[in-house]
GROMACS .gro file of C-alpha atoms in nm:
model
  349
    1MET     CA    1   3.092   3.040  -3.301
    2PRO     CA    2   2.844   2.754  -3.360
    3ARG     CA    3   2.463   2.832  -3.315
    4PRO     CA    4   2.340   2.719  -2.968
    5ARG     CA    5   2.125   2.420  -2.969
    6LEU     CA    6   1.748   2.466  -2.906
    7PRO     CA    7   1.655   2.399  -2.540
    8ILE     CA    8   1.413   2.077  -2.532
    9GLY     CA    9   1.035   2.160  -2.612
   10THR     CA   10   1.125   2.484  -2.818
   11PHE     CA   11   1.113   2.565  -3.166
   12GLY     CA   12   1.316   2.789  -3.383
   13GLU     CA   13   1.223   3.061  -3.644
   14ILE     CA   14   0.899   3.017  -3.844
   15ILE     CA   15   0.946   3.027  -4.198
   16CYS     CA   16   0.669   3.062  -4.450
   17ARG     CA   17   0.688   3.017  -4.823
   18LYS     CA   18   0.417   2.990  -5.098
   19ILE     CA   19   0.352   2.655  -5.254
   20GLY     CA   20   0.207   2.679  -5.580
   21ARG     CA   21  -0.075   2.954  -5.638
   22ARG     CA   22  -0.288   2.946  -5.352
   23ARG     CA   23  -0.108   2.758  -5.081
   24VAL     CA   24   0.138   2.856  -4.791
   25GLU     CA   25   0.363   2.633  -4.605
   26ALA     CA   26   0.488   2.744  -4.259
   27ARG     CA   27   0.777   2.525  -4.107
   28ALA     CA   28   1.012   2.538  -3.799
   29ARG     CA   29   1.271   2.313  -3.635
   30TYR     CA   30   1.154   2.164  -3.303
   31ARG     CA   31   1.355   1.995  -3.050
   32ASP     CA   32   1.178   1.700  -2.908
   33TRP     CA   33   1.195   1.549  -2.565
   34ASP     CA   34   1.414   1.283  -2.690
   35GLY     CA   35   1.678   1.582  -2.785
   36LYS     CA   36   1.641   1.535  -3.169
   37THR     CA   37   1.559   1.841  -3.367
   38ARG     CA   38   1.280   1.768  -3.621
   39LEU     CA   39   1.143   1.981  -3.901
   40VAL     CA   40   0.760   2.055  -3.850
   41GLN     CA   41   0.540   2.175  -4.119
   42ALA     CA   42   0.164   2.316  -4.164
   43THR     CA   43   0.022   2.408  -4.497
   44THR     CA   44  -0.310   2.603  -4.557
   45ASP     CA   45  -0.436   2.907  -4.742
   46THR     CA   46  -0.286   3.209  -4.598
   47GLU     CA   47   0.037   3.281  -4.425
   48ARG     CA   48  -0.147   3.371  -4.088
   49ALA     CA   49  -0.345   3.074  -4.098
   50ALA     CA   50  -0.035   2.843  -4.176
   51GLU     CA   51   0.141   2.996  -3.856
   52ARG     CA   52  -0.155   2.910  -3.643
   53ALA     CA   53  -0.168   2.584  -3.789
   54LEU     CA   54   0.219   2.503  -3.724
   55LYS     CA   55   0.195   2.641  -3.379
   56VAL     CA   56  -0.088   2.389  -3.282
   57LYS     CA   57   0.109   2.098  -3.435
   58LEU     CA   58   0.405   2.221  -3.222
   59SER     CA   59   0.195   2.222  -2.890
   60ASP     CA   60   0.066   1.880  -2.981
   61ARG     CA   61   0.398   1.706  -3.022
   62SER     CA   62   0.353   1.371  -2.875
   63LEU     CA   63   0.726   1.349  -2.781
   64PHE     CA   64   0.723   1.648  -2.595
   65GLN     CA   65   0.583   1.555  -2.245
   66THR     CA   66   0.538   1.910  -2.067
   67SER     CA   67   0.474   1.742  -1.733
   68PHE     CA   68   0.849   1.653  -1.689
   69THR     CA   69   0.948   1.998  -1.674
   70ALA     CA   70   0.661   2.168  -1.483
   71LEU     CA   71   0.852   2.108  -1.149
   72THR     CA   72   1.188   2.248  -1.024
   73ALA     CA   73   1.376   2.270  -0.708
   74ASP     CA   74   1.192   2.572  -0.624
   75SER     CA   75   0.843   2.442  -0.674
   76SER     CA   76   0.643   2.373  -0.347
   77PHE     CA   77   0.634   2.027  -0.182
   78THR     CA   78   0.240   2.028  -0.226
   79ALA     CA   79   0.293   2.069  -0.607
   80LEU     CA   80   0.516   1.759  -0.569
   81VAL     CA   81   0.249   1.558  -0.396
   82ASP     CA   82  -0.001   1.662  -0.663
   83TYR     CA   83   0.244   1.546  -0.937
   84TRP     CA   84   0.343   1.216  -0.758
   85LEU     CA   85  -0.019   1.114  -0.713
   86GLU     CA   86  -0.108   1.185  -1.069
   87ASP     CA   87   0.199   0.959  -1.151
   88LEU     CA   88   0.064   0.677  -0.954
   89ASP     CA   89  -0.273   0.721  -1.135
   90LEU     CA   90  -0.058   0.707  -1.465
   91GLU     CA   91   0.123   0.380  -1.371
   92GLY     CA   92  -0.189   0.216  -1.259
   93HIS     CA   93  -0.050  -0.091  -1.090
   94LEU     CA   94  -0.169   0.005  -0.729
   95SER     CA   95  -0.507  -0.126  -0.608
   96PRO     CA   96  -0.749   0.138  -0.532
   97THR     CA   97  -0.723   0.068  -0.154
   98THR     CA   98  -0.326   0.114  -0.164
   99ARG     CA   99  -0.380   0.440  -0.380
  100GLU     CA  100  -0.618   0.586  -0.127
  101LEU     CA  101  -0.387   0.489   0.158
  102TYR     CA  102  -0.092   0.649  -0.008
  103GLU     CA  103  -0.291   0.980  -0.049
  104ARG     CA  104  -0.419   0.972   0.274
  105ASP     CA  105  -0.088   0.931   0.451
  106ILE     CA  106   0.094   1.206   0.268
  107ARG     CA  107  -0.186   1.470   0.303
  108THR     CA  108  -0.255   1.388   0.674
  109LEU     CA  109   0.079   1.275   0.800
  110VAL     CA  110   0.354   1.457   0.600
  111LEU     CA  111   0.186   1.764   0.412
  112PRO     CA  112   0.091   1.964   0.729
  113ALA     CA  113   0.494   1.961   0.817
  114PHE     CA  114   0.614   2.053   0.463
  115ALA     CA  115   0.321   2.225   0.283
  116GLU     CA  116   0.509   2.576   0.324
  117LEU     CA  117   0.844   2.449   0.203
  118SER     CA  118   1.002   2.434  -0.135
  119LEU     CA  119   1.168   2.109  -0.263
  120ARG     CA  120   1.504   2.274  -0.239
  121GLU     CA  121   1.439   2.357   0.130
  122ILE     CA  122   1.375   1.991   0.228
  123GLY     CA  123   1.703   1.825   0.303
  124VAL     CA  124   1.824   1.503   0.490
  125ALA     CA  125   1.830   1.682   0.818
  126ARG     CA  126   1.465   1.805   0.805
  127CYS     CA  127   1.325   1.470   0.701
  128ASP     CA  128   1.540   1.279   0.954
  129ARG     CA  129   1.399   1.506   1.247
  130PHE     CA  130   1.053   1.491   1.096
  131ILE     CA  131   1.044   1.108   1.097
  132LYS     CA  132   1.202   1.094   1.444
  133GLN     CA  133   0.960   1.329   1.617
  134LEU     CA  134   0.659   1.148   1.440
  135ALA     CA  135   0.801   0.801   1.585
  136LYS     CA  136   0.779   0.944   1.925
  137GLN     CA  137   0.391   0.970   1.877
  138SER     CA  138   0.356   0.650   1.692
  139TYR     CA  139   0.579   0.406   1.505
  140SER     CA  140   0.317   0.312   1.275
  141ARG     CA  141   0.274   0.673   1.155
  142ALA     CA  142   0.631   0.710   1.125
  143LYS     CA  143   0.654   0.422   0.929
  144HIS     CA  144   0.369   0.513   0.690
  145ALA     CA  145   0.511   0.868   0.652
  146ARG     CA  146   0.844   0.732   0.547
  147VAL     CA  147   0.723   0.514   0.275
  148VAL     CA  148   0.531   0.783   0.099
  149LEU     CA  149   0.795   1.056   0.142
  150ARG     CA  150   1.052   0.821   0.013
  151LEU     CA  151   0.829   0.741  -0.303
  152ALA     CA  152   0.750   1.114  -0.374
  153PHE     CA  153   1.115   1.218  -0.356
  154ALA     CA  154   1.222   0.909  -0.570
  155LEU     CA  155   0.986   1.033  -0.834
  156ALA     CA  156   1.131   1.382  -0.822
  157VAL     CA  157   1.509   1.224  -0.863
  158ARG     CA  158   1.383   0.994  -1.159
  159HIS     CA  159   1.236   1.305  -1.338
  160GLU     CA  160   1.535   1.509  -1.278
  161ILE     CA  161   1.357   1.762  -1.040
  162LEU     CA  162   1.604   1.700  -0.750
  163PRO     CA  163   1.967   1.542  -0.768
  164ARG     CA  164   1.903   1.313  -0.488
  165ASN     CA  165   1.644   1.177  -0.253
  166PRO     CA  166   1.685   1.309   0.096
  167MET     CA  167   1.520   1.027   0.243
  168ASP     CA  168   1.795   0.789   0.147
  169GLY     CA  169   2.018   0.942   0.426
  170ILE     CA  170   1.779   0.951   0.728
  171ALA     CA  171   1.852   0.725   1.018
  172ARG     CA  172   1.699   0.370   1.052
  173LEU     CA  173   1.348   0.368   1.216
  174HIS     CA  174   1.357   0.118   1.510
  175ARG     CA  175   1.031  -0.080   1.577
  176PRO     CA  176   0.948  -0.081   1.958
  177PRO     CA  177   1.000  -0.429   2.108
  178SER     CA  178   0.671  -0.632   2.125
  179THR     CA  179   0.609  -1.000   2.186
  180PRO     CA  180   0.332  -1.156   1.993
  181ASN     CA  181   0.048  -1.278   2.207
  182ALA     CA  182  -0.172  -1.588   2.159
  183LEU     CA  183  -0.462  -1.753   2.328
  184SER     CA  184  -0.426  -2.085   2.508
  185ALA     CA  185  -0.646  -2.372   2.467
  186THR     CA  186  -0.823  -2.291   2.799
  187GLU     CA  187  -0.873  -1.924   2.678
  188VAL     CA  188  -1.036  -2.034   2.342
  189ASP     CA  189  -1.286  -2.254   2.507
  190ALA     CA  190  -1.367  -1.973   2.709
  191VAL     CA  191  -1.418  -1.742   2.415
  192ARG     CA  192  -1.617  -2.013   2.248
  193ALA     CA  193  -1.849  -2.019   2.540
  194ALA     CA  194  -1.891  -1.644   2.559
  195VAL     CA  195  -1.979  -1.630   2.188
  196ARG     CA  196  -2.230  -1.913   2.229
  197HIS     CA  197  -2.424  -1.734   2.504
  198TRP     CA  198  -2.403  -1.395   2.335
  199GLU     CA  199  -2.757  -1.277   2.205
  200SER     CA  200  -2.620  -1.265   1.856
  201PRO     CA  201  -2.485  -1.534   1.629
  202PRO     CA  202  -2.127  -1.607   1.605
  203THR     CA  203  -1.932  -1.471   1.302
  204MET     CA  204  -1.609  -1.592   1.173
  205ARG     CA  205  -1.384  -1.534   0.880
  206VAL     CA  206  -1.306  -1.822   0.668
  207ALA     CA  207  -1.140  -1.674   0.355
  208GLY     CA  208  -1.138  -1.347   0.142
  209THR     CA  209  -1.024  -0.986   0.165
  210ILE     CA  210  -1.293  -0.751   0.308
  211VAL     CA  211  -1.222  -0.383   0.202
  212THR     CA  212  -1.375  -0.061   0.296
  213ARG     CA  213  -1.308   0.283   0.109
  214ARG     CA  214  -1.412   0.608   0.207
  215GLY     CA  215  -1.751   0.696   0.056
  216GLU     CA  216  -1.824   0.360  -0.078
  217PRO     CA  217  -2.006   0.051   0.067
  218VAL     CA  218  -1.806  -0.219   0.186
  219HIS     CA  219  -1.717  -0.490  -0.052
  220ARG     CA  220  -1.552  -0.798  -0.089
  221GLN     CA  221  -1.236  -0.768  -0.319
  222ASP     CA  222  -1.227  -1.015  -0.596
  223HIS     CA  223  -0.880  -1.083  -0.586
  224PRO     CA  224  -0.601  -1.161  -0.305
  225LYS     CA  225  -0.308  -0.934  -0.222
  226THR     CA  226  -0.074  -1.108  -0.457
  227ALA     CA  227  -0.136  -1.391  -0.715
  228LYS     CA  228   0.034  -1.663  -0.474
  229SER     CA  229  -0.239  -1.586  -0.212
  230ARG     CA  230  -0.478  -1.788  -0.394
  231ARG     CA  231  -0.453  -2.109  -0.181
  232ALA     CA  232  -0.673  -2.420  -0.104
  233MET     CA  233  -0.651  -2.546   0.269
  234ALA     CA  234  -0.829  -2.817   0.471
  235LEU     CA  235  -1.062  -2.713   0.743
  236PRO     CA  236  -1.026  -2.864   1.082
  237SER     CA  237  -1.323  -3.058   1.189
  238TYR     CA  238  -1.487  -2.792   1.420
  239ALA     CA  239  -1.438  -2.524   1.118
  240ALA     CA  240  -1.592  -2.773   0.874
  241GLU     CA  241  -1.897  -2.826   1.116
  242ALA     CA  242  -1.959  -2.462   1.155
  243VAL     CA  243  -1.952  -2.408   0.782
  244ARG     CA  244  -2.215  -2.685   0.750
  245GLN     CA  245  -2.436  -2.549   1.019
  246ARG     CA  246  -2.408  -2.201   0.865
  247LEU     CA  247  -2.510  -2.344   0.525
  248ALA     CA  248  -2.797  -2.533   0.654
  249ALA     CA  249  -2.930  -2.206   0.843
  250MET     CA  250  -2.877  -2.000   0.496
  251GLY     CA  251  -3.134  -2.229   0.337
  252GLU     CA  252  -3.160  -2.197  -0.044
  253ARG     CA  253  -2.926  -1.922  -0.180
  254SER     CA  254  -2.721  -1.855  -0.486
  255PRO     CA  255  -2.371  -2.023  -0.495
  256GLU     CA  256  -2.219  -1.686  -0.520
  257ALA     CA  257  -2.381  -1.582  -0.178
  258LEU     CA  258  -2.134  -1.508   0.097
  259LEU     CA  259  -2.111  -1.735   0.389
  260PHE     CA  260  -2.117  -1.487   0.639
  261SER     CA  261  -2.305  -1.141   0.562
  262SER     CA  262  -2.522  -0.892   0.707
  263ARG     CA  263  -2.888  -0.900   0.713
  264ASN     CA  264  -2.895  -0.755   0.379
  265GLY     CA  265  -2.681  -1.003   0.240
  266THR     CA  266  -2.364  -0.760   0.210
  267PRO     CA  267  -2.023  -0.816   0.348
  268LEU     CA  268  -1.944  -0.778   0.722
  269THR     CA  269  -1.730  -0.472   0.780
  270PRO     CA  270  -1.424  -0.521   0.988
  271ASN     CA  271  -1.532  -0.270   1.226
  272ASN     CA  272  -1.873  -0.427   1.300
  273VAL     CA  273  -1.699  -0.762   1.369
  274ARG     CA  274  -1.445  -0.640   1.616
  275ARG     CA  275  -1.743  -0.424   1.763
  276GLN     CA  276  -1.944  -0.743   1.829
  277LEU     CA  277  -1.656  -0.933   1.947
  278ARG     CA  278  -1.577  -0.670   2.205
  279ARG     CA  279  -1.948  -0.677   2.318
  280ALA     CA  280  -1.940  -1.041   2.363
  281MET     CA  281  -1.609  -1.057   2.550
  282LYS     CA  282  -1.707  -0.772   2.786
  283LEU     CA  283  -2.011  -0.959   2.886
  284ALA     CA  284  -1.795  -1.277   2.971
  285GLU     CA  285  -1.547  -1.029   3.120
  286ILE     CA  286  -1.255  -1.148   2.891
  287ALA     CA  287  -0.999  -0.899   2.793
  288GLY     CA  288  -0.750  -0.876   2.507
  289VAL     CA  289  -0.932  -1.077   2.243
  290THR     CA  290  -0.919  -0.925   1.889
  291PRO     CA  291  -1.004  -1.093   1.553
  292HIS     CA  292  -0.614  -1.081   1.488
  293ALA     CA  293  -0.560  -1.261   1.818
  294PHE     CA  294  -0.708  -1.588   1.644
  295ARG     CA  295  -0.447  -1.572   1.377
  296ARG     CA  296  -0.152  -1.548   1.603
  297THR     CA  297  -0.324  -1.834   1.804
  298VAL     CA  298  -0.340  -2.049   1.494
  299ALA     CA  299   0.014  -1.969   1.407
  300THR     CA  300   0.129  -2.067   1.761
  301ALA     CA  301  -0.044  -2.387   1.782
  302VAL     CA  302   0.094  -2.515   1.445
  303ASN     CA  303   0.431  -2.405   1.521
  304GLU     CA  304   0.432  -2.598   1.845
  305ALA     CA  305   0.308  -2.909   1.678
  306ALA     CA  306   0.474  -2.899   1.327
  307GLY     CA  307   0.719  -2.599   1.315
  308VAL     CA  308   0.734  -2.247   1.204
  309ASN     CA  309   0.744  -2.352   0.805
  310LEU     CA  310   0.416  -2.499   0.833
  311ALA     CA  311   0.261  -2.217   1.034
  312ALA     CA  312   0.396  -1.959   0.759
  313GLU     CA  313   0.239  -2.166   0.484
  314LEU     CA  314  -0.090  -2.159   0.662
  315LEU     CA  315  -0.090  -1.790   0.715
  316GLY     CA  316   0.041  -1.726   0.358
  317HIS     CA  317   0.368  -1.574   0.456
  318SER     CA  318   0.648  -1.591   0.207
  319ASP     CA  319   0.901  -1.554   0.480
  320PRO     CA  320   0.889  -1.756   0.800
  321LYS     CA  321   1.073  -1.486   0.989
  322ILE     CA  322   0.748  -1.275   0.959
  323THR     CA  323   0.539  -1.549   1.118
  324LEU     CA  324   0.805  -1.603   1.403
  325ASP     CA  325   0.836  -1.242   1.471
  326HIS     CA  326   0.480  -1.125   1.475
  327TYR     CA  327   0.244  -1.415   1.511
  328ILE     CA  328   0.396  -1.683   1.724
  329ARG     CA  329   0.385  -1.648   2.101
  330ARG     CA  330   0.737  -1.689   2.265
  331ASP     CA  331   0.814  -2.028   2.464
  332GLU     CA  332   1.014  -1.901   2.744
  333MET     CA  333   1.071  -2.251   2.878
  334VAL     CA  334   1.407  -2.391   2.800
  335ASN     CA  335   1.405  -2.751   2.652
  336PRO     CA  336   1.396  -2.964   2.976
  337VAL     CA  337   1.657  -3.219   2.805
  338THR     CA  338   1.913  -2.960   2.929
  339ALA     CA  339   1.857  -3.068   3.302
  340ASP     CA  340   1.908  -3.444   3.198
  341LEU     CA  341   2.236  -3.357   3.024
  342LEU     CA  342   2.374  -3.177   3.308
  343ASP     CA  343   2.274  -3.471   3.533
  344GLN     CA  344   2.474  -3.698   3.322
  345ALA     CA  345   2.783  -3.461   3.324
  346PHE     CA  346   2.794  -3.352   3.673
  347ARG     CA  347   2.575  -3.573   3.887
  348ARG     CA  348   2.744  -3.683   4.218
  349THR     CA  349   2.806  -4.058   4.239
   0.00000   0.00000   0.00000
């Protein structure tokens, strides 16, 4: 009967032999992570020292990656969460903001429901029910939880901890129906007047990504979300005039200075901008205006004049469907040319 193969990450019997008069060699066969069995040797002055040196070499085998075998189907979900977050750091392709968002989502949305369960106990039915219950509270929370759950279990499948991803079998998550809203030209004029008469100067966002991270001051991210997000665009005359006025008010400053900043020259936080806008709108008794409403208003205006493709290009969307579904106000008026067509077909003579 053939001798059974060594399990991966283990070694066989240690054999010592004398080399010359004063040296001792310890050797053993070790089965690496790639499945190959290799002879590992260590030589020193005594047999005991040679064995110790050999065991150190065996424990440091570069091809043996202990993290891959640390978890099993009986491990806790909490252990998988920690393992997944470590793997994200190992890959290193996520921005710090996205990495922090993933950790926040899985620890606050998912972990409270799965912390006491082993991986073997988390199946399709449990995941499906969890996402549906969360969706009743908030579609956005359910969507975020689904993303991180799928990613964590996908790692477990790739590393052969689980045979399949339970998130692959859950029901589709349905977005609640919503209609994009945008400001009319009259409403835009009212907003301008309200801001003009407000006690603080107006603020606007011309370009850039403002990022806030827990425990850190607000900063401007030095790169856009994707490489294709770096674009140059012409400003309408009113925006160009606002920039010129702002530059004149700033006086002599470094070319790297922010066009719109706090009193200390630091980036404005999105929360502060929203709070200031709410205050100005409340004094003018105007409701429903948010910073994002301006983006939808711009998309709607460009779409009505030149079509959705140009609106998508202006907003930086790779797919015009995103612009159409989420940024353009619906025009419920059917093209009046239909009335002329029906007149031509059925008008009484």
